[in-house]
PDB file of C-alpha atoms in Angstrom:
ATOM      1  CA  MET A   1     108.127  53.461  45.240  1.00  0.00           C
ATOM      2  CA  PRO A   2     111.361  55.160  43.830  1.00  0.00           C
ATOM      3  CA  THR A   3     113.838  55.994  46.776  1.00  0.00           C
ATOM      4  CA  ALA A   4     114.359  59.894  45.178  1.00  0.00           C
ATOM      5  CA  PHE A   5     110.603  59.992  45.447  1.00  0.00           C
ATOM      6  CA  ILE A   6     110.397  59.339  48.779  1.00  0.00           C
ATOM      7  CA  VAL A   7     112.926  61.686  49.563  1.00  0.00           C
ATOM      8  CA  SER A   8     111.857  64.503  47.937  1.00  0.00           C
ATOM      9  CA  PHE A   9     108.168  63.875  49.536  1.00  0.00           C
ATOM     10  CA  ILE A  10     110.001  64.390  53.086  1.00  0.00           C
ATOM     11  CA  LEU A  11     111.774  67.262  52.281  1.00  0.00           C
ATOM     12  CA  PHE A  12     108.782  69.087  50.590  1.00  0.00           C
ATOM     13  CA  PHE A  13     106.807  68.800  53.872  1.00  0.00           C
ATOM     14  CA  TRP A  14     109.533  69.147  55.977  1.00  0.00           C
ATOM     15  CA  PHE A  15     110.583  72.578  54.228  1.00  0.00           C
ATOM     16  CA  ASN A  16     106.674  73.455  54.141  1.00  0.00           C
ATOM     17  CA  ASP A  17     106.383  72.798  58.083  1.00  0.00           C
ATOM     18  CA  ALA A  18     109.583  74.762  58.732  1.00  0.00           C
ATOM     19  CA  GLN A  19     108.328  77.935  57.173  1.00  0.00           C
ATOM     20  CA  ALA A  20     104.595  77.555  58.866  1.00  0.00           C
ATOM     21  CA  ARG A  21     106.207  77.437  62.227  1.00  0.00           C
ATOM     22  CA  GLU A  22     107.710  80.990  63.438  1.00  0.00           C
ATOM     23  CA  VAL A  23     111.333  80.907  64.469  1.00  0.00           C
ATOM     24  CA  LYS A  24     111.954  83.099  67.159  1.00  0.00           C
ATOM     25  CA  SER A  25     115.501  84.141  69.031  1.00  0.00           C
ATOM     26  CA  LEU A  26     116.367  83.641  72.485  1.00  0.00           C
ATOM     27  CA  LEU A  27     116.553  87.442  73.102  1.00  0.00           C
ATOM     28  CA  GLU A  28     112.955  87.782  71.345  1.00  0.00           C
ATOM     29  CA  LEU A  29     111.477  85.398  73.706  1.00  0.00           C
ATOM     30  CA  ARG A  30     112.943  86.934  76.567  1.00  0.00           C
ATOM     31  CA  GLN A  31     111.653  90.565  75.952  1.00  0.00           C
ATOM     32  CA  LYS A  32     108.324  89.464  74.449  1.00  0.00           C
ATOM     33  CA  ASN A  33     106.067  91.772  76.458  1.00  0.00           C
ATOM     34  CA  VAL A  34     108.536  93.120  78.608  1.00  0.00           C
ATOM     35  CA  VAL A  35     109.646  96.813  78.315  1.00  0.00           C
ATOM     36  CA  VAL A  36     113.625  96.451  78.857  1.00  0.00           C
ATOM     37  CA  GLN A  37     115.115  99.558  80.687  1.00  0.00           C
ATOM     38  CA  LYS A  38     117.320 101.691  78.665  1.00  0.00           C
ATOM     39  CA  TYR A  39     118.351 104.143  81.319  1.00  0.00           C
ATOM     40  CA  ASP A  40     120.326 102.769  84.837  1.00  0.00           C
ATOM     41  CA  LEU A  41     117.656 104.061  87.192  1.00  0.00           C
ATOM     42  CA  SER A  42     114.684 103.664  85.585  1.00  0.00           C
ATOM     43  CA  CYS A  43     113.250 100.134  86.156  1.00  0.00           C
ATOM     44  CA  GLY A  44     110.180 101.323  88.052  1.00  0.00           C
ATOM     45  CA  ALA A  45     109.355 103.464  84.657  1.00  0.00           C
ATOM     46  CA  ALA A  46     109.935 100.341  82.727  1.00  0.00           C
ATOM     47  CA  ALA A  47     108.121  97.834  85.285  1.00  0.00           C
ATOM     48  CA  LEU A  48     105.194 100.662  84.844  1.00  0.00           C
ATOM     49  CA  ALA A  49     105.391 100.992  81.084  1.00  0.00           C
ATOM     50  CA  THR A  50     105.319  96.645  81.084  1.00  0.00           C
ATOM     51  CA  LEU A  51     101.993  96.853  82.885  1.00  0.00           C
ATOM     52  CA  PHE A  52     100.505  99.927  80.782  1.00  0.00           C
ATOM     53  CA  ASN A  53     101.589  98.115  77.171  1.00  0.00           C
ATOM     54  CA  TYR A  54     100.935  94.792  78.305  1.00  0.00           C
ATOM     55  CA  GLN A  55      98.255  94.613  80.603  1.00  0.00           C
ATOM     56  CA  HIS A  56      96.316  97.444  79.714  1.00  0.00           C
ATOM     57  CA  ASN A  57      97.105  97.985  75.968  1.00  0.00           C
ATOM     58  CA  ASP A  58      97.901 101.465  76.648  1.00  0.00           C
ATOM     59  CA  PRO A  59     101.123 102.349  74.410  1.00  0.00           C
ATOM     60  CA  ILE A  60     104.019 104.671  76.012  1.00  0.00           C
ATOM     61  CA  ALA A  61     107.336 104.754  76.474  1.00  0.00           C
ATOM     62  CA  GLU A  62     109.570 104.442  79.422  1.00  0.00           C
ATOM     63  CA  ARG A  63     111.087 107.177  78.755  1.00  0.00           C
ATOM     64  CA  ASP A  64     107.845 109.203  78.527  1.00  0.00           C
ATOM     65  CA  ILE A  65     107.392 108.024  82.060  1.00  0.00           C
ATOM     66  CA  ALA A  66     110.543 108.471  83.026  1.00  0.00           C
ATOM     67  CA  ILE A  67     110.164 112.399  82.085  1.00  0.00           C
ATOM     68  CA  GLY A  68     106.635 112.621  83.756  1.00  0.00           C
ATOM     69  CA  LEU A  69     107.869 111.258  86.875  1.00  0.00           C
ATOM     70  CA  MET A  70     111.108 113.839  86.601  1.00  0.00           C
ATOM     71  CA  SER A  71     108.795 116.788  86.443  1.00  0.00           C
ATOM     72  CA  ARG A  72     107.690 116.374  89.829  1.00  0.00           C
ATOM     73  CA  ALA A  73     109.136 119.756  91.739  1.00  0.00           C
ATOM     74  CA  GLU A  74     111.251 117.770  94.158  1.00  0.00           C
ATOM     75  CA  TYR A  75     112.960 116.069  91.398  1.00  0.00           C
ATOM     76  CA  ILE A  76     113.094 119.430  89.013  1.00  0.00           C
ATOM     77  CA  LYS A  77     114.869 121.380  92.350  1.00  0.00           C
ATOM     78  CA  ASN A  78     117.220 118.204  93.238  1.00  0.00           C
ATOM     79  CA  PRO A  79     117.709 116.120  90.471  1.00  0.00           C
ATOM     80  CA  LEU A  80     120.125 113.809  92.210  1.00  0.00           C
ATOM     81  CA  ILE A  81     117.572 112.418  94.300  1.00  0.00           C
ATOM     82  CA  VAL A  82     116.715 109.703  92.188  1.00  0.00           C
ATOM     83  CA  ARG A  83     120.453 108.609  92.154  1.00  0.00           C
ATOM     84  CA  ILE A  84     120.562 109.018  96.129  1.00  0.00           C
ATOM     85  CA  ARG A  85     117.291 106.607  96.619  1.00  0.00           C
ATOM     86  CA  GLU A  86     118.253 104.433  93.733  1.00  0.00           C
ATOM     87  CA  GLY A  87     115.238 105.212  91.280  1.00  0.00           C
ATOM     88  CA  PHE A  88     111.860 105.889  91.480  1.00  0.00           C
ATOM     89  CA  SER A  89     109.267 105.026  94.638  1.00  0.00           C
ATOM     90  CA  LEU A  90     106.209 103.446  94.456  1.00  0.00           C
ATOM     91  CA  LEU A  91     104.617 106.327  95.481  1.00  0.00           C
ATOM     92  CA  ASP A  92     105.979 108.223  92.149  1.00  0.00           C
ATOM     93  CA  LEU A  93     104.479 105.163  90.255  1.00  0.00           C
ATOM     94  CA  LYS A  94     101.249 105.513  91.721  1.00  0.00           C
ATOM     95  CA  ARG A  95     100.947 109.079  91.187  1.00  0.00           C
ATOM     96  CA  PHE A  96     101.895 109.058  87.651  1.00  0.00           C
ATOM     97  CA  ALA A  97      99.096 106.233  86.852  1.00  0.00           C
ATOM     98  CA  GLU A  98      96.662 108.162  88.813  1.00  0.00           C
ATOM     99  CA  ALA A  99      97.281 111.074  86.515  1.00  0.00           C
ATOM    100  CA  ARG A 100      96.785 108.802  83.563  1.00  0.00           C
ATOM    101  CA  GLY A 101      93.782 107.654  84.633  1.00  0.00           C
ATOM    102  CA  TYR A 102      94.324 104.464  86.436  1.00  0.00           C
ATOM    103  CA  GLN A 103      93.829 103.439  89.869  1.00  0.00           C
ATOM    104  CA  GLY A 104      97.425 102.523  91.368  1.00  0.00           C
ATOM    105  CA  MET A 105      96.882 100.075  94.680  1.00  0.00           C
ATOM    106  CA  GLY A 106     100.064  99.607  97.272  1.00  0.00           C
ATOM    107  CA  TYR A 107      99.370  96.494  99.167  1.00  0.00           C
ATOM    108  CA  GLY A 108     101.229  95.670 101.991  1.00  0.00           C
ATOM    109  CA  LYS A 109     101.975  92.064 104.361  1.00  0.00           C
ATOM    110  CA  LEU A 110     101.424  90.449 101.166  1.00  0.00           C
ATOM    111  CA  SER A 111     102.640  86.566 101.200  1.00  0.00           C
ATOM    112  CA  LEU A 112     103.632  84.704  97.954  1.00  0.00           C
ATOM    113  CA  LYS A 113      99.953  83.183  97.565  1.00  0.00           C
ATOM    114  CA  ASN A 114      98.573  87.055  97.653  1.00  0.00           C
ATOM    115  CA  LEU A 115     101.253  88.012  94.554  1.00  0.00           C
ATOM    116  CA  VAL A 116      99.714  84.945  92.391  1.00  0.00           C
ATOM    117  CA  GLU A 117      96.236  86.409  93.148  1.00  0.00           C
ATOM    118  CA  LYS A 118      97.287  89.895  92.260  1.00  0.00           C
ATOM    119  CA  ALA A 119      99.591  89.152  89.362  1.00  0.00           C
ATOM    120  CA  PRO A 120     100.726  90.956  87.454  1.00  0.00           C
ATOM    121  CA  ILE A 121     101.776  93.123  90.331  1.00  0.00           C
ATOM    122  CA  ILE A 122     105.236  95.422  90.930  1.00  0.00           C
ATOM    123  CA  VAL A 123     107.253  94.086  93.400  1.00  0.00           C
ATOM    124  CA  PRO A 124     110.747  96.007  94.789  1.00  0.00           C
ATOM    125  CA  ILE A 125     113.402  93.404  95.208  1.00  0.00           C
ATOM    126  CA  ASN A 126     117.349  93.814  95.740  1.00  0.00           C
ATOM    127  CA  LEU A 127     119.814  91.517  93.647  1.00  0.00           C
ATOM    128  CA  LYS A 128     123.669  91.463  94.376  1.00  0.00           C
ATOM    129  CA  GLY A 129     123.048  94.461  96.263  1.00  0.00           C
ATOM    130  CA  TYR A 130     120.748  96.778  94.201  1.00  0.00           C
ATOM    131  CA  ASN A 131     117.320  97.325  94.665  1.00  0.00           C
ATOM    132  CA  HIS A 132     115.138  97.087  91.686  1.00  0.00           C
ATOM    133  CA  PHE A 133     111.376  97.181  90.379  1.00  0.00           C
ATOM    134  CA  VAL A 134     109.917  93.473  88.500  1.00  0.00           C
ATOM    135  CA  VAL A 135     106.741  92.320  87.639  1.00  0.00           C
ATOM    136  CA  PHE A 136     105.926  89.407  88.930  1.00  0.00           C
ATOM    137  CA  ARG A 137     103.707  87.453  86.620  1.00  0.00           C
ATOM    138  CA  GLY A 138     103.308  83.870  88.159  1.00  0.00           C
ATOM    139  CA  MET A 139     104.551  80.940  89.521  1.00  0.00           C
ATOM    140  CA  TYR A 140     104.443  77.284  88.545  1.00  0.00           C
ATOM    141  CA  GLY A 141     106.413  74.312  90.829  1.00  0.00           C
ATOM    142  CA  ASN A 142     109.723  75.583  92.615  1.00  0.00           C
ATOM    143  CA  ARG A 143     109.596  78.785  90.655  1.00  0.00           C
ATOM    144  CA  VAL A 144     108.358  81.917  89.700  1.00  0.00           C
ATOM    145  CA  LEU A 145     108.132  84.138  86.527  1.00  0.00           C
ATOM    146  CA  LEU A 146     109.295  87.788  86.612  1.00  0.00           C
ATOM    147  CA  ALA A 147     109.416  90.340  83.840  1.00  0.00           C
ATOM    148  CA  ASP A 148     112.265  92.083  85.005  1.00  0.00           C
ATOM    149  CA  PRO A 149     113.362  95.819  83.091  1.00  0.00           C
ATOM    150  CA  ALA A 150     116.755  94.956  83.324  1.00  0.00           C
ATOM    151  CA  TRP A 151     116.542  91.178  81.719  1.00  0.00           C
ATOM    152  CA  GLY A 152     113.080  90.698  80.302  1.00  0.00           C
ATOM    153  CA  ASN A 153     111.279  87.188  81.493  1.00  0.00           C
ATOM    154  CA  ARG A 154     113.006  85.330  83.722  1.00  0.00           C
ATOM    155  CA  THR A 155     112.077  82.276  86.529  1.00  0.00           C
ATOM    156  CA  MET A 156     113.902  82.562  89.506  1.00  0.00           C
ATOM    157  CA  LEU A 157     113.567  79.488  92.216  1.00  0.00           C
ATOM    158  CA  ILE A 158     110.949  80.601  94.968  1.00  0.00           C
ATOM    159  CA  ARG A 159     113.396  80.447  97.616  1.00  0.00           C
ATOM    160  CA  THR A 160     115.645  83.084  95.843  1.00  0.00           C
ATOM    161  CA  PHE A 161     112.865  85.013  95.086  1.00  0.00           C
ATOM    162  CA  MET A 162     111.516  85.340  98.491  1.00  0.00           C
ATOM    163  CA  GLU A 163     114.913  86.009  99.832  1.00  0.00           C
ATOM    164  CA  SER A 164     114.892  88.809  97.451  1.00  0.00           C
ATOM    165  CA  TRP A 165     111.689  90.344  98.083  1.00  0.00           C
ATOM    166  CA  LEU A 166     112.052  93.572  99.715  1.00  0.00           C
ATOM    167  CA  GLU A 167     110.241  93.930 103.196  1.00  0.00           C
ATOM    168  CA  SER A 168     109.056  97.572 104.806  1.00  0.00           C
ATOM    169  CA  PRO A 169     109.506  98.011 108.084  1.00  0.00           C
ATOM    170  CA  LYS A 170     106.231  99.071 108.972  1.00  0.00           C
ATOM    171  CA  LEU A 171     104.298  97.310 106.012  1.00  0.00           C
ATOM    172  CA  GLY A 172     105.932  93.898 105.567  1.00  0.00           C
ATOM    173  CA  LYS A 173     106.354  92.401 102.074  1.00  0.00           C
ATOM    174  CA  ILE A 174     104.835  95.236  99.265  1.00  0.00           C
ATOM    175  CA  GLY A 175     103.608  95.122  96.049  1.00  0.00           C
ATOM    176  CA  PHE A 176     101.876  97.649  93.421  1.00  0.00           C
ATOM    177  CA  VAL A 177      99.244  96.777  91.096  1.00  0.00           C
ATOM    178  CA  VAL A 178      97.544  99.232  88.380  1.00  0.00           C
ATOM    179  CA  ASN A 179      93.603  98.802  87.882  1.00  0.00           C
ATOM    180  CA  ARG A 180      91.569 100.814  85.115  1.00  0.00           C
ATOM    181  CA  GLY A 181      90.021 103.853  86.344  1.00  0.00           C
ATOM    182  CA  ASP A 182      86.518 102.609  85.627  1.00  0.00           C
ATOM    183  CA  GLY A 183      86.861  99.043  87.478  1.00  0.00           C
ATOM    184  CA  ALA A 184      86.753  97.326  84.132  1.00  0.00           C
ATOM    185  CA  ALA A 185      88.876  93.960  83.356  1.00  0.00           C
ATOM    186  CA  PRO A 186      92.480  94.210  81.876  1.00  0.00           C
ATOM    187  CA  ALA A 187      92.224  94.845  78.028  1.00  0.00           C
ATOM    188  CA  THR A 188      95.059  91.982  77.544  1.00  0.00           C
ATOM    189  CA  HIS A 189      96.358  89.499  79.108  1.00  0.00           C
ATOM    190  CA  HIS A 190      99.528  89.277  77.708  1.00  0.00           C
ATOM    191  CA  LEU A 191     101.049  88.965  81.130  1.00  0.00           C
ATOM    192  CA  VAL A 192      99.313  85.888  82.137  1.00  0.00           C
ATOM    193  CA  PRO A 193     102.157  83.406  82.047  1.00  0.00           C
ATOM    194  CA  SER A 194     102.162  80.105  79.964  1.00  0.00           C
ATOM    195  CA  LEU A 195     103.953  76.871  81.250  1.00  0.00           C
ATOM    196  CA  ASP A 196     106.529  77.185  78.630  1.00  0.00           C
ATOM    197  CA  GLU A 197     108.030  80.784  79.947  1.00  0.00           C
ATOM    198  CA  PHE A 198     109.140  79.300  82.953  1.00  0.00           C
ATOM    199  CA  VAL A 199     112.349  78.324  81.121  1.00  0.00           C
ATOM    200  CA  MET A 200     114.547  81.064  81.722  1.00  0.00           C
ATOM    201  CA  LEU A 201     116.123  80.303  85.037  1.00  0.00           C
ATOM    202  CA  GLN A 202     118.555  82.738  86.337  1.00  0.00           C
TER     203      GLN A 202
END
């Protein structure tokens, strides 16, 4: 068989195989199924939007949630409260979720095992001195997977995560889930992690 024919044959199948595979950039992979925040103090709104969009198939923008949260009387009277508190509270997120027809459930005294069972679940963490909301998606080996509104999908060593996970003086380690108001299962499973997602170690 002529060498030129063999080379052409290999190139033909390589080219067609390359066309069949979808190629995504690292940025696209990082931001897949995560609402990335566009404003300094809106991580709570973006984390909530991530659950609405990718757990419940309920399209809503971070901006719309932030505007809804800011419409409360206390924020209208004093908009600087958001900056003083470094963002919105879990109670704010609960009120918004319930006004949209969902059941917002806050939990206290949580363990890492509880998070895995309840995932996806919004948790407050402190990174580099800043309080921040992320969506805990799952755990594999010595890492957890987070949908981080400030970054996108990222993994973190369990030890680092546990040190960062904020603790309430009365309630211990806390988290917040959003369930459908009718008790039905989530509409989608986009936030259920796959093993190949545990790569963005930070």
